Amino acid sequence: MSSETLIDATWLDYLLVAIYFGFVIGIGVMARRSVSDSIDFFLSGRSLPAWVTGLAFISANLGAVEIMGMSANGAEIGLPTVHYFWVGAVPAMLFLGVVMMPFYYGSKVRSVPEFMFRRFGTGAHLVNAISFAVAQLLIAGVNLALLAGIVHALLGWPIWIALVVAGAIVLSYITLGGLSAAIYNEVLQFFVIVASLLPLTLIGLHRVGGWDGLNDKITAAAESAPADAGVASAAQQLESWPGQALSGFDSPLFSVIGIVFGLGFVLSFGYWTTNFVEVQRAMASDSISAARKTPIIGAFPKMFIPFIVIIPGMVSAVLVQEMIDLKNGGSPTGGASGDGVAYNDALLLLMRDVLPNGLLGLAIAGLLAAFMAGMAANISAFNTVFSYDLWQRYIRKDHTDDYYLRIGRLATVGATVIAIFTAQIAMGYDNVMNYLQTLFGFFNAPLFATFILGMFWKRMTPTAGWVGLVAGTLSAVAVDRLAAAGVIDLPGQGAAFLAASTAFVVDIVLSIVVSLVTKPKPASELRGLVYSETPREDRTDPDEASMPWWRRTVPLAGIALAMVIVLNAAF
């Protein structure tokens, strides 16, 4: 691998990056002072205000995967990528805040698997805890692989050295300060990411002649692309609906159904409502009202993020020579991995071509911030589930709080080391979004099915809980393998949408069948776990009625929903 660097940074750029790292480690050291027991380490002592947890909620998701993966999708397929935000995120975030958060926060569980334990017992809990832990190690590997790619691009270091150094930095601040360090760093990272990507978007658009110029260049490129390159038509790249370039379906009707049901319902509700990485941020807030508002506050910046991650990808595809060659079916050399340019490099190459020194340093700091936010979120969620749900429940019960705090710190070290190895898997994918959607189909879609049925149908039994989860996961894996073998032929992320939808349907059907022939829990044990058995006062904050309308959960959610409908119609 050559030691030539992809980006030509100067001392000024490195100075900005070094200052940023100083802040990151400093936050870890300061947060350490507030860690006196395991609830402080794993859930920030449930003491943070809604605006902090709301920004952390969105920043934890604004990891490397989101930024590099969405800009890669922008470069490859254009505007239909906005569906990940406006269809595949915001509606589910609002549902989490309005409907589900009161159950998580009100039941005082420490994790999503612990909620499953209370509702369904040991079988479903064990399946969920293990599958969640495995998923976090795989996804942390994705973040680490992309972070190492940036370090390699900047410094020309071999990938394995970059992996170890990047892992060590994240490890230092989480081991010091636990979730508080992760959350306060995520708030800082949110502002750093926006400050670094906004200039890139504006300068990039200026270079191509604004929005109209971008449209003209994409149209010209699509018309002149060789037929065997498989480039989507200009109309498909510049209109978000019906989104065939994203779904892989030729039929506009099937494409819309695939996006709305596969992505908008199964994958997105599965991810946002049951993913402990996100829910953990809301659980760290100081009241049930703040917990409900956490994902709703996060929804407002979330709907505008496409403008600073997808548009730079689209600009890169018509402005950067290597990306133009790649999209025309060529295989240009170089790239962050050193094995040739991939769509994942769209953002880095655009930075190289349009940003002056100084701004380049800020942009690099923003990207590093994104990778660390994503990986820190995965690892802080993993250490909680490993310590409470696996170690404490099944291996060593009834030990001191200090003992579990120590196990949490050791789990953090172990997870970082394993992520260095799982990063190798992620490196095998040309577009990390494809890999990620596949993982969500395996782990999140069946969990959402079990969760939603168990929350609204009190007759669902503990046996149905674990049988549905296992069968749903296996059916998603089966669809994925059939797609890999070429039996199911769906380009784009169509195969991932189909796998997730299959997992959801199989889980629901089997859960209903098994529930009808097995014994349910008595209704008296379902308060706080099932909607019909939970009194309204357990689901709401008594203080919220006295707040002004703009600080109340439901009006805020209504405004966010109206805004996202307008965005869908406009683009």
XYZ file of C-alpha atoms in Angstrom:
571
model
C 0.000 0.000 0.000
C 1.480 3.356 -0.955
C 2.272 5.993 1.624
C 0.917 8.754 -0.644
C -1.883 10.628 1.039
C -5.273 11.203 -0.555
C -5.681 14.668 1.012
C -2.896 17.237 1.113
C -3.333 18.733 4.580
C -1.037 21.425 6.047
C 0.083 22.176 9.619
C -2.979 24.447 10.071
C -5.347 21.543 9.314
C -3.498 19.228 11.707
C -3.575 21.911 14.426
C -7.397 22.177 14.156
C -7.724 18.379 14.378
C -5.377 18.261 17.408
C -7.382 20.987 19.221
C -10.574 19.012 18.582
C -9.042 15.818 20.021
C -7.926 17.781 23.078
C -11.567 18.779 23.677
C -12.784 15.200 23.241
C -10.383 13.723 25.797
C -11.014 16.698 28.142
C -14.763 15.991 28.145
C -14.017 12.365 29.067
C -11.819 13.472 31.982
C -14.424 15.965 33.261
C -17.290 13.472 32.926
C -15.301 10.967 34.983
C -15.832 13.142 38.087
C -19.610 12.546 37.922
C -19.342 8.735 37.681
C -19.886 7.325 41.159
C -21.997 4.235 40.379
C -23.172 2.064 37.476
C -26.314 4.155 36.734
C -24.000 7.191 36.312
C -21.709 5.211 33.982
C -24.395 3.495 31.900
C -27.307 6.005 31.999
C -25.743 9.368 33.043
C -27.638 9.131 36.342
C -30.875 9.996 34.419
C -30.073 13.669 34.867
C -29.712 15.352 31.454
C -32.067 17.997 29.938
C -34.101 17.266 26.762
C -32.106 19.541 24.420
C -28.832 17.767 25.340
C -30.279 14.273 24.905
C -32.142 15.385 21.732
C -28.923 16.555 20.042
C -27.051 13.468 21.299
C -29.890 11.302 19.950
C -29.326 12.650 16.460
C -25.530 12.847 16.737
C -25.284 9.193 17.830
C -26.957 8.349 14.532
C -24.935 10.909 12.546
C -21.945 8.608 12.546
C -19.519 7.773 9.819
C -21.985 5.395 8.294
C -24.606 8.073 7.930
C -22.257 10.688 6.478
C -20.090 8.508 4.208
C -22.886 6.050 3.395
C -25.470 8.719 2.540
C -23.016 10.778 0.483
C -22.037 7.515 -1.304
C -25.731 6.923 -2.052
C -26.086 10.552 -3.175
C -23.214 10.062 -5.629
C -24.578 6.737 -6.884
C -28.374 7.266 -7.059
C -29.010 10.953 -6.229
C -32.097 12.440 -4.536
C -34.036 9.218 -3.706
C -31.516 8.896 -0.839
C -33.611 11.486 1.087
C -36.085 8.661 1.824
C -33.716 7.418 4.534
C -34.497 10.640 6.413
C -37.980 11.820 5.456
C -39.629 8.383 5.203
C -37.120 6.139 6.979
C -36.443 8.188 10.113
C -38.628 11.156 11.104
C -42.054 9.384 11.319
C -40.582 6.571 13.449
C -38.758 9.053 15.716
C -42.038 10.875 16.354
C -43.806 7.564 17.106
C -41.040 6.641 19.564
C -41.448 9.941 21.417
C -45.253 10.063 21.503
C -46.156 6.390 22.006
C -43.241 4.215 23.128
C -40.923 6.342 25.240
C -43.326 6.463 28.241
C -43.074 2.654 28.492
C -39.279 2.611 28.370
C -38.770 5.512 30.759
C -41.736 4.800 33.036
C -40.803 1.144 33.589
C -37.295 2.311 34.741
C -35.629 -0.440 32.699
C -31.947 0.075 32.011
C -32.015 -1.325 28.461
C -34.324 -2.498 25.670
C -33.516 -6.216 26.316
C -34.494 -5.661 29.965
C -37.911 -4.443 28.745
C -38.172 -7.683 26.716
C -37.337 -9.675 29.875
C -40.189 -8.057 31.810
C -42.681 -8.574 28.978
C -41.689 -12.045 27.742
C -39.244 -13.614 30.208
C -35.890 -15.311 29.716
C -36.138 -16.769 26.183
C -36.901 -13.552 24.295
C -34.537 -11.606 26.567
C -31.565 -13.868 25.872
C -32.171 -13.918 22.096
C -32.541 -10.107 22.003
C -29.529 -9.395 24.253
C -27.191 -11.652 22.251
C -28.383 -10.461 18.811
C -28.140 -6.808 19.921
C -24.613 -7.297 21.300
C -23.456 -8.978 18.063
C -25.068 -6.233 15.923
C -23.288 -3.474 17.894
C -19.897 -5.154 17.432
C -20.505 -5.420 13.668
C -21.747 -1.818 13.329
C -18.899 -0.442 15.502
C -16.609 -2.210 13.012
C -18.233 -0.254 10.150
C -17.545 3.059 11.909
C -14.000 2.019 12.746
C -13.289 0.888 9.155
C -14.373 4.279 7.805
C -12.454 6.152 10.512
C -9.300 4.181 9.660
C -9.866 5.027 5.991
C -9.777 8.749 6.844
C -6.583 8.389 8.917
C -5.026 6.430 6.040
C -6.123 9.100 3.542
C -4.663 11.866 5.713
C -1.442 10.385 6.974
C -0.801 7.498 4.585
C -0.568 5.067 7.533
C -1.238 1.375 6.859
C -4.911 0.543 7.529
C -4.204 -1.760 10.523
C -2.231 0.964 12.382
C -5.021 3.460 11.622
C -7.579 0.957 13.017
C -5.690 0.553 16.297
C -5.096 4.308 16.813
C -8.716 5.227 15.974
C -10.029 2.533 18.354
C -7.750 3.725 21.173
C -9.064 7.329 21.022
C -12.736 6.302 21.296
C -11.859 3.807 24.024
C -10.136 6.466 26.142
C -13.101 8.783 26.603
C -15.823 6.135 27.039
C -13.779 4.177 29.586
C -13.191 7.421 31.505
C -16.643 8.974 31.560
C -19.172 6.361 30.391
C -22.399 7.533 28.780
C -22.083 11.155 29.982
C -18.754 11.479 28.150
C -20.313 9.922 25.042
C -23.384 12.208 25.185
C -21.562 15.504 25.840
C -19.089 14.616 23.098
C -22.023 13.846 20.795
C -23.463 17.340 21.377
C -20.051 18.883 20.580
C -19.731 16.560 17.568
C -23.145 17.605 16.214
C -22.021 21.245 15.947
C -18.575 20.304 14.576
C -20.157 18.072 11.907
C -22.626 20.761 10.758
C -19.922 23.466 10.779
C -17.681 21.269 8.622
C -20.237 19.971 6.095
C -22.150 23.213 5.465
C -19.207 25.052 3.797
C -18.465 21.911 1.726
C -22.071 21.875 0.424
C -22.157 25.616 -0.347
C -18.733 25.746 -2.064
C -19.495 22.518 -3.987
C -22.839 23.887 -5.230
C -21.182 27.178 -6.183
C -18.586 25.262 -8.263
C -21.254 23.473 -10.319
C -23.384 26.601 -10.862
C -25.925 26.209 -8.068
C -28.899 23.821 -7.935
C -29.790 24.372 -11.619
C -26.196 23.757 -12.652
C -26.129 20.522 -10.639
C -29.332 19.370 -12.364
C -27.869 20.159 -15.807
C -24.610 18.331 -15.080
C -26.355 15.224 -13.667
C -28.667 15.169 -16.723
C -25.718 15.457 -19.136
C -23.730 12.774 -17.277
C -26.689 10.339 -17.202
C -27.316 10.814 -20.948
C -23.679 10.249 -21.910
C -23.014 7.301 -19.545
C -22.277 3.951 -21.236
C -25.258 1.557 -21.163
C -23.311 -1.159 -19.298
C -22.471 1.241 -16.392
C -26.046 0.872 -15.075
C -26.423 4.586 -14.259
C -29.956 5.615 -13.223
C -31.733 8.065 -15.530
C -31.523 11.790 -14.731
C -35.239 11.830 -13.844
C -34.685 9.044 -11.287
C -31.629 10.796 -9.818
C -33.311 14.214 -9.519
C -36.774 13.232 -8.201
C -37.198 11.518 -4.831
C -40.412 9.660 -5.834
C -41.082 6.939 -7.004
C -37.434 6.152 -6.141
C -36.719 3.126 -8.373
C -32.965 3.818 -8.183
C -33.135 3.199 -4.418
C -35.630 0.316 -4.224
C -34.405 -1.669 -7.225
C -37.975 -2.199 -8.525
C -38.753 -1.260 -12.161
C -42.441 -0.667 -11.406
C -43.150 2.772 -9.864
C -45.981 1.260 -7.772
C -43.839 -1.558 -6.326
C -41.057 0.943 -5.714
C -43.316 3.207 -3.637
C -44.714 0.197 -1.706
C -41.161 -1.111 -1.113
C -39.967 2.256 0.184
C -43.034 2.991 2.342
C -43.458 -0.517 3.815
C -39.902 -1.942 3.674
C -37.965 1.208 4.600
C -40.599 3.562 6.057
C -42.334 1.026 8.265
C -40.364 -2.170 8.938
C -36.738 -1.012 8.766
C -37.233 2.470 10.183
C -39.668 1.673 12.996
C -37.551 -1.402 13.740
C -34.431 0.745 13.995
C -35.670 3.869 15.769
C -38.141 2.377 18.255
C -36.224 -0.671 19.498
C -32.581 0.262 18.939
C -31.062 0.722 22.373
C -28.239 2.881 20.945
C -30.835 5.604 20.342
C -33.243 4.844 23.202
C -30.350 4.953 25.705
C -29.912 8.683 25.010
C -33.573 9.376 25.884
C -33.316 7.185 29.004
C -30.514 9.445 30.253
C -32.900 12.447 30.417
C -34.251 13.919 33.651
C -38.040 13.329 33.303
C -40.635 11.376 31.310
C -41.469 14.604 29.442
C -37.799 15.157 28.493
C -37.491 11.484 27.468
C -40.519 11.796 25.143
C -39.230 15.045 23.622
C -35.701 13.676 23.030
C -36.441 11.960 19.664
C -38.877 14.759 18.673
C -36.255 17.491 19.227
C -33.843 15.284 17.258
C -36.335 15.068 14.355
C -35.964 18.776 13.494
C -32.229 18.737 12.622
C -32.637 15.217 11.185
C -34.903 16.388 8.362
C -32.352 18.983 7.181
C -29.248 16.753 7.343
C -29.838 15.409 3.757
C -28.922 18.871 2.447
C -25.397 18.630 3.920
C -24.674 14.938 3.273
C -26.572 13.870 0.110
C -26.022 17.026 -1.966
C -22.191 16.901 -1.551
C -22.348 13.293 -2.821
C -24.347 14.401 -5.875
C -21.885 17.267 -6.499
C -18.912 14.904 -6.137
C -20.357 12.585 -8.818
C -20.224 15.369 -11.449
C -17.243 17.420 -10.227
C -14.549 14.957 -9.055
C -12.799 13.193 -11.956
C -12.365 9.861 -10.140
C -16.075 9.758 -9.217
C -17.075 10.578 -12.824
C -14.877 7.668 -14.044
C -16.293 5.305 -11.394
C -19.899 6.156 -12.271
C -19.164 5.537 -15.960
C -18.133 1.978 -15.132
C -14.378 2.588 -14.737
C -12.183 1.516 -11.812
C -9.960 4.482 -10.876
C -7.004 3.744 -8.601
C -6.469 5.239 -5.107
C -9.286 5.853 -2.638
C -9.257 5.752 1.161
C -8.853 1.961 1.222
C -5.945 2.010 -1.232
C -7.727 -0.687 -3.289
C -9.365 1.668 -5.801
C -11.903 4.499 -5.562
C -15.357 3.514 -4.211
C -18.579 5.517 -3.742
C -17.675 5.730 -0.024
C -14.860 8.125 -1.071
C -17.258 10.707 -2.600
C -17.071 13.135 0.326
C -13.302 12.860 0.911
C -12.499 13.499 -2.748
C -14.847 16.501 -2.869
C -13.098 17.947 0.217
C -9.741 17.480 -1.486
C -10.915 19.307 -4.615
C -12.914 22.252 -3.237
C -11.870 23.146 0.321
C -9.020 25.546 1.105
C -6.606 24.721 3.957
C -8.090 25.617 7.338
C -11.593 24.717 6.173
C -10.123 21.344 5.195
C -8.903 20.855 8.779
C -12.381 21.719 10.092
C -13.968 19.255 7.645
C -11.543 16.499 8.669
C -12.302 17.174 12.344
C -16.022 16.965 11.488
C -15.599 13.593 9.794
C -13.495 12.237 12.662
C -16.189 13.540 15.039
C -18.847 11.639 13.098
C -16.931 8.370 13.187
C -16.284 8.664 16.890
C -19.903 9.630 17.669
C -21.174 6.553 15.856
C -18.665 4.141 17.323
C -18.975 5.561 20.851
C -22.763 5.152 20.646
C -22.413 1.494 19.601
C -19.888 0.696 22.309
C -21.663 2.533 25.168
C -24.863 0.615 24.284
C -22.943 -2.677 24.004
C -21.282 -2.301 27.422
C -24.658 -1.665 29.109
C -26.359 -4.693 27.543
C -23.331 -6.932 28.119
C -22.944 -5.898 31.781
C -26.603 -5.822 32.873
C -28.388 -8.171 30.494
C -25.827 -10.910 29.938
C -23.201 -10.853 32.695
C -25.354 -9.830 35.677
C -28.417 -11.887 34.726
C -26.834 -15.124 33.487
C -23.219 -15.337 34.690
C -22.543 -13.521 38.030
C -25.620 -12.373 39.955
C -25.756 -10.367 43.187
C -22.336 -8.713 43.084
C -21.518 -5.156 44.200
C -22.228 -2.140 42.004
C -18.461 -1.493 41.735
C -18.031 -4.986 40.294
C -20.527 -4.314 37.439
C -18.969 -0.892 36.805
C -15.600 -2.656 36.380
C -17.188 -5.259 34.057
C -18.661 -2.388 31.987
C -15.211 -0.832 31.542
C -13.671 -4.202 30.616
C -16.535 -4.825 28.128
C -15.698 -1.447 26.540
C -12.085 -2.548 25.986
C -13.178 -5.952 24.658
C -15.716 -4.416 22.260
C -13.124 -2.010 20.834
C -10.663 -4.854 20.194
C -13.365 -6.994 18.507
C -14.460 -3.983 16.389
C -10.926 -3.848 14.920
C -11.604 -7.333 13.506
C -15.244 -6.752 12.433
C -13.978 -3.660 10.558
C -12.381 -6.094 8.092
C -15.881 -7.399 7.118
C -17.178 -3.870 6.440
C -14.166 -3.146 4.220
C -15.427 -5.768 1.772
C -18.434 -3.576 0.831
C -18.257 -0.936 -1.911
C -21.172 1.021 -0.330
C -21.454 0.539 3.465
C -25.171 1.454 3.417
C -25.929 -1.876 1.673
C -24.145 -3.810 4.441
C -25.842 -1.784 7.153
C -29.388 -2.195 5.824
C -28.739 -5.949 5.656
C -27.743 -5.986 9.346
C -30.847 -3.969 10.312
C -33.034 -6.465 8.430
C -31.491 -9.329 10.445
C -31.630 -7.754 13.896
C -34.120 -4.868 14.062
C -37.062 -5.914 11.859
C -37.978 -9.078 13.847
C -37.434 -7.255 17.157
C -39.844 -4.494 16.121
C -42.489 -7.088 15.144
C -42.248 -8.845 18.536
C -42.161 -5.533 20.362
C -45.121 -3.869 18.701
C -47.335 -6.971 18.900
C -46.408 -7.508 22.559
C -47.071 -3.864 23.436
C -50.553 -3.710 21.886
C -51.784 -7.336 22.270
C -51.879 -8.558 25.858
C -52.646 -12.156 24.743
C -49.125 -12.551 23.242
C -47.210 -15.174 25.249
C -43.582 -15.506 26.431
C -43.037 -18.544 24.143
C -44.255 -16.546 21.118
C -41.767 -13.815 22.077
C -38.631 -15.878 21.494
C -39.997 -18.148 18.719
C -40.998 -15.097 16.635
C -37.609 -13.413 17.117
C -35.595 -16.479 16.093
C -37.823 -17.330 13.090
C -37.876 -13.708 11.906
C -34.081 -13.428 12.021
C -33.575 -16.762 10.218
C -36.049 -15.781 7.461
C -34.164 -12.477 6.881
C -30.858 -14.383 6.649
C -32.469 -16.827 4.174
C -33.667 -13.981 1.887
C -30.219 -12.354 2.054
C -28.485 -15.623 1.066
C -30.954 -16.169 -1.825
C -30.174 -12.630 -3.037
C -26.412 -13.269 -2.715
C -26.793 -16.483 -4.742
C -28.659 -14.598 -7.483
C -31.977 -16.442 -6.943
C -33.615 -13.105 -5.998
C -32.413 -10.336 -8.283
C -32.930 -6.880 -6.767
C -30.353 -4.110 -7.275
C -29.937 -1.141 -4.904
C -31.134 -1.845 -1.381
C -34.200 -3.771 -2.597
C -32.920 -7.100 -1.209
C -32.427 -5.557 2.268
C -35.969 -4.097 2.177
C -37.362 -7.507 1.146
C -35.403 -9.358 3.872
C -36.658 -6.925 6.543
C -40.270 -7.156 5.335
C -40.088 -10.969 5.283
C -38.678 -11.057 8.819
C -41.478 -8.777 10.035
C -44.296 -10.812 8.436
C -42.872 -14.210 9.503
C -42.403 -12.961 13.082
C -45.964 -11.537 13.339
C -47.656 -14.636 11.839
C -45.707 -17.139 13.958
C -46.145 -15.056 17.131
C -49.945 -15.016 16.667
C -50.099 -18.765 15.946
C -47.864 -19.702 18.906
C -49.717 -17.299 21.253
C -53.050 -18.992 20.492
C -51.724 -22.379 21.676
C -49.569 -21.291 24.669
C -50.291 -19.631 28.021
C -50.147 -15.809 28.365
C -48.929 -13.873 31.422
C -51.662 -12.732 33.841
C -52.899 -9.168 33.133
C -51.749 -8.045 36.596
C -48.091 -8.476 35.497
C -48.460 -6.343 32.362
C -48.867 -2.839 33.815
C -46.283 -0.513 32.264
C -45.562 -3.107 29.540
C -48.815 -3.333 27.530
C -50.762 -0.293 26.333
C -54.225 -1.446 27.423
C -53.033 -2.396 30.931
C -51.162 0.859 31.638
C -53.173 3.747 33.126
C -52.832 7.116 31.392
C -51.121 8.732 34.414
C -48.252 6.200 34.086
C -47.722 7.284 30.472
C -47.656 11.081 30.877
C -45.769 13.689 32.867
C -48.165 15.557 35.208
C -46.071 18.747 34.851
C -46.364 18.865 31.053
C -49.916 20.290 30.998
C -48.662 23.535 32.574
C -45.913 24.049 29.950
C -46.358 26.400 26.941
C -47.537 24.551 23.776
C -44.102 24.653 22.111
C -42.599 22.671 24.998
C -45.272 19.937 24.950
C -44.666 16.582 23.270
C -47.665 16.207 20.936
C -47.754 19.756 19.412
C -43.988 19.526 18.740
C -44.460 16.145 17.043
C -47.337 17.586 14.949
C -45.149 20.450 13.672
C -42.324 18.043 12.770
C -44.741 15.742 10.908
C -46.208 18.645 8.906
C -42.703 19.859 7.955
C -41.583 16.431 6.753
C -44.754 16.029 4.609
C -43.984 19.407 2.969
C -40.372 18.315 2.263
C -41.573 15.042 0.684
C -43.972 16.988 -1.570
C -41.370 19.629 -2.521
C -38.639 17.209 -3.634
